[in-house]
Amino acid sequence: MARPLVRLLQWPVLAFLGSLAAGAAGAAPTQYPLTLENCRETITFTAAPKRVVSIGQTQTEILYALGLGDRVVGTAVWFSPIAKPYEAVNAKVKRLADNDPSFEAVLAQEPDLVTAMFEWHVGPNGIVGKRDQFAKVKVPTYVSPTDCVGKDNSGGGDGVRTQMFTMELVYRNIREFGQIFDVSDRAETLVAELKAREEKAVQAVADAKVKDVPVVVWFSSKDIKGDGFMAGRNGVPAYILSKLGARNIITTNEEWPLVGWESTAAANPAVIVTVKMDRRRFPADDIEKKLDFLKTDPVASKLDAVKNNRIVIMDVGATRAGLDTVDGIETLAKAIAGFGLTP
């Protein structure tokens, strides 16, 4: 029964892509000077940037996806290997740091744009540099709207989301890059592709007719037997759950609150999403240690999700606001549809 449905769905998706691609082909060229409001700052470009330092993997991959790899002269803040389609272009770009580059290292690349994934790298209290520091040396800065719209970064940690993240913020990021670099046609085509993939994944779960599935997303833990960093109710993983009609058992606004396994057990999630990453800051960053804990811990092993092997492994990229978020929607949609959960 599934195969004819997929075939039927292809037609509206293709039509949707075709119509948007046609519109993108006629996108108006950027008129400089271009002025944008970005994370409470006003930035102006007199021409398309030619030398970009990208601080944050999601920003780097969006630039590559828009065919702007030849403009990138330095990158930093990497969570996982570069996506395969961008391996060749990325190999030609200087990596300033795996994590946080210095202000001096960034300026040494003589950038005419610095873009950041997080405000805590480039922002009011930026650990790489404050935006006014860059402004003093006449280097424009652009911070992804995914990290400042509906989000309070004034405190410590990963910030607090006052509104749920949506992919519209990623699409805004893509479209604003399209304006900045005068490639709005490419930006609209990329947005159309991502939207079509989102809708196809959502439809797959809708066909399974499963609603309100309780889910928890476990990122990591400082101690493998301690409390876990679980996805809060307004972040990227929460958006993925909401798109698929699932219910996040965590209700706090913190981006990644620490939650005890006793509290998790009380909510008894039907599905546990575990995050896989290359980072090894904490012992629980290792996916194999996560899986072993779930099977052997006296509390976690009694959860319905564990007893019924409803554990989903999701790449860390899907938990960040960027192109990979759609990969996360597809991964979880396929898993939920295949678990055979009853409505």
CSV table of C-alpha atoms in Angstrom, one decimal:
chain,number,residue,atom,x,y,z
A,1,MET,CA,0.0,0.0,0.0
A,2,ALA,CA,2.9,2.4,0.7
A,3,ARG,CA,4.4,2.3,-2.7
A,4,PRO,CA,1.4,3.8,-4.7
A,5,LEU,CA,1.1,6.5,-2.0
A,6,VAL,CA,4.7,7.5,-2.4
A,7,ARG,CA,4.3,7.6,-6.1
A,8,LEU,CA,1.2,9.9,-5.8
A,9,LEU,CA,3.1,12.1,-3.4
A,10,GLN,CA,5.9,12.6,-5.9
A,11,TRP,CA,3.7,14.6,-8.2
A,12,PRO,CA,2.8,17.4,-5.9
A,13,VAL,CA,6.3,17.6,-4.5
A,14,LEU,CA,7.8,17.8,-8.0
A,15,ALA,CA,5.2,20.4,-9.0
A,16,PHE,CA,6.0,22.4,-5.8
A,17,LEU,CA,9.7,22.3,-6.6
A,18,GLY,CA,9.1,23.2,-10.2
A,19,SER,CA,7.0,26.2,-9.4
A,20,LEU,CA,9.4,27.5,-6.8
A,21,ALA,CA,12.4,26.9,-9.0
A,22,ALA,CA,10.7,28.9,-11.8
A,23,GLY,CA,10.1,31.7,-9.3
A,24,ALA,CA,13.7,31.5,-8.1
A,25,ALA,CA,15.0,31.9,-11.6
A,26,GLY,CA,13.4,35.3,-11.7
A,27,ALA,CA,14.6,36.4,-8.3
A,28,ALA,CA,15.6,40.1,-8.4
A,29,PRO,CA,19.3,40.8,-8.1
A,30,THR,CA,20.5,42.5,-4.9
A,31,GLN,CA,20.7,46.3,-5.0
A,32,TYR,CA,23.7,47.6,-3.0
A,33,PRO,CA,24.1,49.1,-0.5
A,34,LEU,CA,22.0,46.4,1.2
A,35,THR,CA,20.9,47.0,4.8
A,36,LEU,CA,19.6,44.2,7.0
A,37,GLU,CA,18.5,43.9,10.6
A,38,ASN,CA,20.3,41.0,12.2
A,39,CYS,CA,20.1,40.0,15.9
A,40,ARG,CA,19.4,43.5,17.2
A,41,GLU,CA,22.1,45.0,15.0
A,42,THR,CA,21.9,46.9,11.6
A,43,ILE,CA,24.4,45.7,9.0
A,44,THR,CA,25.1,47.2,5.6
A,45,PHE,CA,26.9,45.7,2.6
A,46,THR,CA,28.2,47.9,-0.2
A,47,ALA,CA,29.0,44.8,-2.3
A,48,ALA,CA,28.9,41.0,-2.1
A,49,PRO,CA,31.5,39.7,0.4
A,50,LYS,CA,34.5,38.0,-1.1
A,51,ARG,CA,36.3,36.8,2.0
A,52,VAL,CA,34.2,35.1,4.6
A,53,VAL,CA,35.1,33.5,8.0
A,54,SER,CA,32.4,31.2,9.1
A,55,ILE,CA,32.3,30.4,12.8
A,56,GLY,CA,29.9,27.5,13.1
A,57,GLN,CA,29.3,24.3,11.0
A,58,THR,CA,25.7,25.1,10.1
A,59,GLN,CA,26.7,28.5,8.6
A,60,THR,CA,29.6,26.9,6.7
A,61,GLU,CA,27.4,24.2,5.2
A,62,ILE,CA,24.7,26.7,4.1
A,63,LEU,CA,27.4,28.8,2.3
A,64,TYR,CA,28.6,25.6,0.6
A,65,ALA,CA,25.1,24.6,-0.3
A,66,LEU,CA,24.7,28.0,-2.0
A,67,GLY,CA,27.8,27.5,-4.1
A,68,LEU,CA,29.8,30.0,-2.1
A,69,GLY,CA,32.7,27.8,-1.0
A,70,ASP,CA,35.2,29.9,-3.0
A,71,ARG,CA,34.3,32.9,-0.8
A,72,VAL,CA,35.0,31.1,2.5
A,73,VAL,CA,38.6,31.7,3.8
A,74,GLY,CA,38.3,30.2,7.2
A,75,THR,CA,36.0,28.0,9.3
A,76,ALA,CA,35.7,27.0,13.0
A,77,VAL,CA,33.3,25.3,15.5
A,78,TRP,CA,32.9,21.8,14.1
A,79,PHE,CA,30.7,19.1,15.7
A,80,SER,CA,31.0,16.3,13.2
A,81,PRO,CA,32.5,15.6,9.8
A,82,ILE,CA,31.5,17.8,6.9
A,83,ALA,CA,28.5,16.5,4.9
A,84,LYS,CA,29.8,14.4,2.0
A,85,PRO,CA,28.6,16.7,-0.8
A,86,TYR,CA,30.8,19.4,0.6
A,87,GLU,CA,34.0,17.4,1.3
A,88,ALA,CA,35.9,18.6,-1.8
A,89,VAL,CA,35.2,22.3,-1.3
A,90,ASN,CA,35.8,22.1,2.4
A,91,ALA,CA,39.2,20.5,1.9
A,92,LYS,CA,40.4,23.7,0.3
A,93,VAL,CA,39.3,26.0,3.1
A,94,LYS,CA,41.5,26.7,6.1
A,95,ARG,CA,40.2,25.4,9.5
A,96,LEU,CA,41.0,28.0,12.1
A,97,ALA,CA,39.9,25.8,15.0
A,98,ASP,CA,37.8,22.8,15.7
A,99,ASN,CA,36.1,24.8,18.5
A,100,ASP,CA,36.6,28.5,19.3
A,101,PRO,CA,39.1,30.6,17.2
A,102,SER,CA,40.7,33.7,18.6
A,103,PHE,CA,39.8,37.2,17.5
A,104,GLU,CA,43.3,37.6,16.0
A,105,ALA,CA,43.1,34.3,14.0
A,106,VAL,CA,39.8,35.5,12.5
A,107,LEU,CA,41.1,38.9,11.5
A,108,ALA,CA,44.3,37.4,10.1
A,109,GLN,CA,42.2,36.0,7.2
A,110,GLU,CA,41.3,39.6,6.2
A,111,PRO,CA,37.6,38.9,6.1
A,112,ASP,CA,35.0,41.3,4.7
A,113,LEU,CA,32.3,39.2,6.6
A,114,VAL,CA,32.3,37.1,9.7
A,115,THR,CA,29.3,34.9,10.2
A,116,ALA,CA,28.5,33.0,13.4
A,117,MET,CA,26.2,30.2,14.3
A,118,PHE,CA,25.9,31.2,18.0
A,119,GLU,CA,25.8,34.6,19.7
A,120,TRP,CA,28.1,33.3,22.4
A,121,HIS,CA,30.8,33.2,19.8
A,122,VAL,CA,30.0,36.6,18.2
A,123,GLY,CA,27.6,38.7,20.1
A,124,PRO,CA,27.2,41.1,23.1
A,125,ASN,CA,29.4,38.8,25.2
A,126,GLY,CA,31.1,36.9,22.3
A,127,ILE,CA,34.0,34.7,23.3
A,128,VAL,CA,35.6,35.1,19.9
A,129,GLY,CA,34.7,38.7,19.7
A,130,LYS,CA,32.0,41.2,20.3
A,131,ARG,CA,30.2,42.7,17.3
A,132,ASP,CA,31.4,46.2,18.2
A,133,GLN,CA,35.0,44.9,18.2
A,134,PHE,CA,34.6,43.7,14.6
A,135,ALA,CA,32.7,46.9,13.7
A,136,LYS,CA,35.7,49.0,14.9
A,137,VAL,CA,37.9,47.3,12.3
A,138,LYS,CA,35.2,47.6,9.7
A,139,VAL,CA,34.3,43.9,9.4
A,140,PRO,CA,30.5,43.3,9.2
A,141,THR,CA,29.2,40.4,11.3
A,142,TYR,CA,26.1,38.2,10.7
A,143,VAL,CA,24.7,35.9,13.4
A,144,SER,CA,22.2,33.2,12.4
A,145,PRO,CA,18.7,34.3,13.3
A,146,THR,CA,18.2,30.8,14.5
A,147,ASP,CA,20.1,31.7,17.7
A,148,CYS,CA,18.6,35.1,18.5
A,149,VAL,CA,15.0,35.2,17.3
A,150,GLY,CA,12.8,34.0,20.2
A,151,LYS,CA,15.8,33.1,22.3
A,152,ASP,CA,17.4,34.8,25.3
A,153,ASN,CA,21.2,34.4,25.4
A,154,SER,CA,21.8,36.9,28.2
A,155,GLY,CA,22.4,34.2,30.8
A,156,GLY,CA,24.9,31.3,30.9
A,157,GLY,CA,24.7,27.9,29.2
A,158,ASP,CA,23.0,27.3,25.9
A,159,GLY,CA,20.4,30.0,26.4
A,160,VAL,CA,16.6,29.9,26.8
A,161,ARG,CA,14.1,29.7,24.0
A,162,THR,CA,11.1,31.9,24.6
A,163,GLN,CA,9.5,30.7,21.4
A,164,MET,CA,9.8,27.4,19.6
A,165,PHE,CA,12.4,27.2,16.9
A,166,THR,CA,11.0,26.7,13.4
A,167,MET,CA,12.7,25.9,10.1
A,168,GLU,CA,11.5,29.3,8.9
A,169,LEU,CA,14.5,30.8,10.8
A,170,VAL,CA,16.8,28.6,8.8
A,171,TYR,CA,15.0,29.6,5.6
A,172,ARG,CA,15.4,33.3,6.7
A,173,ASN,CA,19.2,32.6,7.1
A,174,ILE,CA,19.4,31.1,3.7
A,175,ARG,CA,17.5,33.9,2.0
A,176,GLU,CA,19.5,36.6,3.7
A,177,PHE,CA,22.7,34.9,2.5
A,178,GLY,CA,21.1,35.0,-0.9
A,179,GLN,CA,20.6,38.7,-0.6
A,180,ILE,CA,24.0,39.4,0.9
A,181,PHE,CA,25.8,37.5,-1.8
A,182,ASP,CA,23.4,38.3,-4.7
A,183,VAL,CA,22.4,34.6,-5.2
A,184,SER,CA,18.7,34.8,-4.2
A,185,ASP,CA,17.8,32.4,-7.0
A,186,ARG,CA,20.0,29.7,-5.5
A,187,ALA,CA,18.6,30.5,-2.0
A,188,GLU,CA,15.0,30.0,-3.2
A,189,THR,CA,15.8,26.7,-4.9
A,190,LEU,CA,17.5,25.4,-1.7
A,191,VAL,CA,14.6,26.5,0.5
A,192,ALA,CA,12.2,24.7,-1.9
A,193,GLU,CA,14.1,21.5,-1.8
A,194,LEU,CA,14.2,21.5,2.1
A,195,LYS,CA,10.5,22.3,2.3
A,196,ALA,CA,9.6,19.5,0.0
A,197,ARG,CA,11.7,17.0,2.1
A,198,GLU,CA,10.0,18.2,5.3
A,199,GLU,CA,6.5,17.7,3.9
A,200,LYS,CA,7.3,14.2,2.6
A,201,ALA,CA,8.6,13.1,6.0
A,202,VAL,CA,5.6,14.6,7.8
A,203,GLN,CA,3.3,12.7,5.4
A,204,ALA,CA,5.0,9.4,6.2
A,205,VAL,CA,4.1,9.7,9.9
A,206,ALA,CA,0.6,11.0,9.1
A,207,ASP,CA,0.0,7.8,7.0
A,208,ALA,CA,0.9,5.7,10.1
A,209,LYS,CA,-1.9,7.5,12.0
A,210,VAL,CA,0.2,7.8,15.2
A,211,LYS,CA,-0.4,10.8,17.4
A,212,ASP,CA,1.0,12.2,20.6
A,213,VAL,CA,3.8,9.7,21.0
A,214,PRO,CA,5.8,10.6,24.1
A,215,VAL,CA,9.5,11.0,23.2
A,216,VAL,CA,12.7,12.2,24.9
A,217,VAL,CA,15.8,13.3,23.1
A,218,TRP,CA,19.0,12.5,25.1
A,219,PHE,CA,22.0,14.6,24.0
A,220,SER,CA,24.7,13.6,26.5
A,221,SER,CA,25.5,13.5,30.3
A,222,LYS,CA,28.4,14.8,32.4
A,223,ASP,CA,28.5,11.4,34.0
A,224,ILE,CA,27.2,8.4,32.2
A,225,LYS,CA,25.2,7.4,35.3
A,226,GLY,CA,24.1,10.9,36.1
A,227,ASP,CA,21.4,13.3,34.8
A,228,GLY,CA,21.1,13.6,31.1
A,229,PHE,CA,21.1,16.7,28.9
A,230,MET,CA,17.6,16.4,27.4
A,231,ALA,CA,16.1,18.5,24.7
A,232,GLY,CA,13.9,21.3,26.0
A,233,ARG,CA,10.4,22.1,24.7
A,234,ASN,CA,11.3,24.9,22.3
A,235,GLY,CA,14.6,23.8,20.6
A,236,VAL,CA,15.4,22.1,17.4
A,237,PRO,CA,14.6,18.6,18.5
A,238,ALA,CA,11.2,19.8,19.9
A,239,TYR,CA,10.4,21.3,16.5
A,240,ILE,CA,11.2,17.9,14.9
A,241,LEU,CA,8.8,16.2,17.3
A,242,SER,CA,6.1,18.8,16.8
A,243,LYS,CA,6.2,18.4,13.0
A,244,LEU,CA,5.7,14.7,13.4
A,245,GLY,CA,2.9,14.9,15.9
A,246,ALA,CA,5.0,13.5,18.7
A,247,ARG,CA,5.1,14.9,22.3
A,248,ASN,CA,8.3,16.0,24.1
A,249,ILE,CA,8.1,14.8,27.7
A,250,ILE,CA,10.4,17.7,28.7
A,251,THR,CA,8.5,20.9,29.4
A,252,THR,CA,11.2,23.4,30.4
A,253,ASN,CA,12.3,26.4,28.1
A,254,GLU,CA,16.0,25.7,28.7
A,255,GLU,CA,17.7,24.5,25.5
A,256,TRP,CA,19.3,21.4,27.0
A,257,PRO,CA,18.2,21.0,30.7
A,258,LEU,CA,19.7,18.4,32.9
A,259,VAL,CA,17.0,15.8,33.8
A,260,GLY,CA,17.2,12.8,36.1
A,261,TRP,CA,16.4,9.4,34.9
A,262,GLU,CA,13.8,9.0,37.6
A,263,SER,CA,11.9,12.0,36.2
A,264,THR,CA,12.3,10.5,32.7
A,265,ALA,CA,11.0,7.1,34.0
A,266,ALA,CA,7.9,8.8,35.5
A,267,ALA,CA,7.0,10.1,32.0
A,268,ASN,CA,7.8,6.7,30.5
A,269,PRO,CA,8.6,7.8,26.9
A,270,ALA,CA,7.5,5.4,24.1
A,271,VAL,CA,10.6,6.4,22.1
A,272,ILE,CA,14.1,7.5,23.1
A,273,VAL,CA,16.2,9.5,20.7
A,274,THR,CA,19.9,9.2,21.4
A,275,VAL,CA,22.4,11.7,19.8
A,276,LYS,CA,25.5,10.4,18.0
A,277,MET,CA,28.5,12.7,17.8
A,278,ASP,CA,32.3,12.8,17.3
A,279,ARG,CA,32.7,15.1,20.3
A,280,ARG,CA,34.2,13.5,23.4
A,281,ARG,CA,33.7,16.3,26.0
A,282,PHE,CA,31.7,14.0,28.3
A,283,PRO,CA,31.7,10.1,28.6
A,284,ALA,CA,28.1,10.0,27.4
A,285,ASP,CA,29.1,11.7,24.1
A,286,ASP,CA,29.9,8.1,23.0
A,287,ILE,CA,26.8,6.5,21.5
A,288,GLU,CA,27.9,3.0,22.5
A,289,LYS,CA,28.1,4.1,26.1
A,290,LYS,CA,24.7,5.6,25.8
A,291,LEU,CA,23.2,2.4,24.4
A,292,ASP,CA,24.9,0.3,27.1
A,293,PHE,CA,23.6,2.5,29.8
A,294,LEU,CA,20.0,2.2,28.6
A,295,LYS,CA,20.2,-1.5,28.6
A,296,THR,CA,21.9,-2.0,32.0
A,297,ASP,CA,20.8,0.9,34.2
A,298,PRO,CA,18.2,-0.3,36.8
A,299,VAL,CA,15.9,2.7,36.0
A,300,ALA,CA,16.5,3.3,32.3
A,301,SER,CA,16.3,-0.4,31.4
A,302,LYS,CA,12.7,-0.6,32.7
A,303,LEU,CA,11.4,2.1,30.3
A,304,ASP,CA,8.9,0.9,27.6
A,305,ALA,CA,11.1,2.5,24.9
A,306,VAL,CA,14.1,0.3,26.0
A,307,LYS,CA,12.2,-2.9,26.7
A,308,ASN,CA,10.6,-2.6,23.2
A,309,ASN,CA,13.8,-1.5,21.5
A,310,ARG,CA,12.3,1.8,20.4
A,311,ILE,CA,15.6,3.7,20.5
A,312,VAL,CA,16.5,6.0,17.6
A,313,ILE,CA,20.0,7.1,16.9
A,314,MET,CA,20.1,10.6,15.5
A,315,ASP,CA,23.2,12.4,14.2
A,316,VAL,CA,24.2,15.5,16.2
A,317,GLY,CA,23.8,17.6,13.1
A,318,ALA,CA,20.0,17.1,13.2
A,319,THR,CA,19.9,18.7,16.7
A,320,ARG,CA,21.3,22.0,15.3
A,321,ALA,CA,19.4,24.7,13.5
A,322,GLY,CA,20.6,24.1,9.9
A,323,LEU,CA,20.3,22.0,6.8
A,324,ASP,CA,20.6,18.8,8.8
A,325,THR,CA,17.5,19.5,10.8
A,326,VAL,CA,15.5,18.1,7.9
A,327,ASP,CA,17.7,14.9,8.1
A,328,GLY,CA,16.5,14.6,11.7
A,329,ILE,CA,12.8,14.9,10.6
A,330,GLU,CA,13.3,12.2,8.0
A,331,THR,CA,15.2,9.9,10.5
A,332,LEU,CA,12.6,10.1,13.2
A,333,ALA,CA,9.6,9.9,10.8
A,334,LYS,CA,11.0,6.6,9.4
A,335,ALA,CA,11.6,5.2,12.8
A,336,ILE,CA,8.1,6.1,14.2
A,337,ALA,CA,6.4,4.8,11.1
A,338,GLY,CA,8.3,1.5,11.5
A,339,PHE,CA,7.8,0.9,15.2
A,340,GLY,CA,4.2,-0.2,14.7
A,341,LEU,CA,2.8,2.0,17.5
A,342,THR,CA,-0.9,2.0,17.8
A,343,PRO,CA,-2.9,5.3,17.5
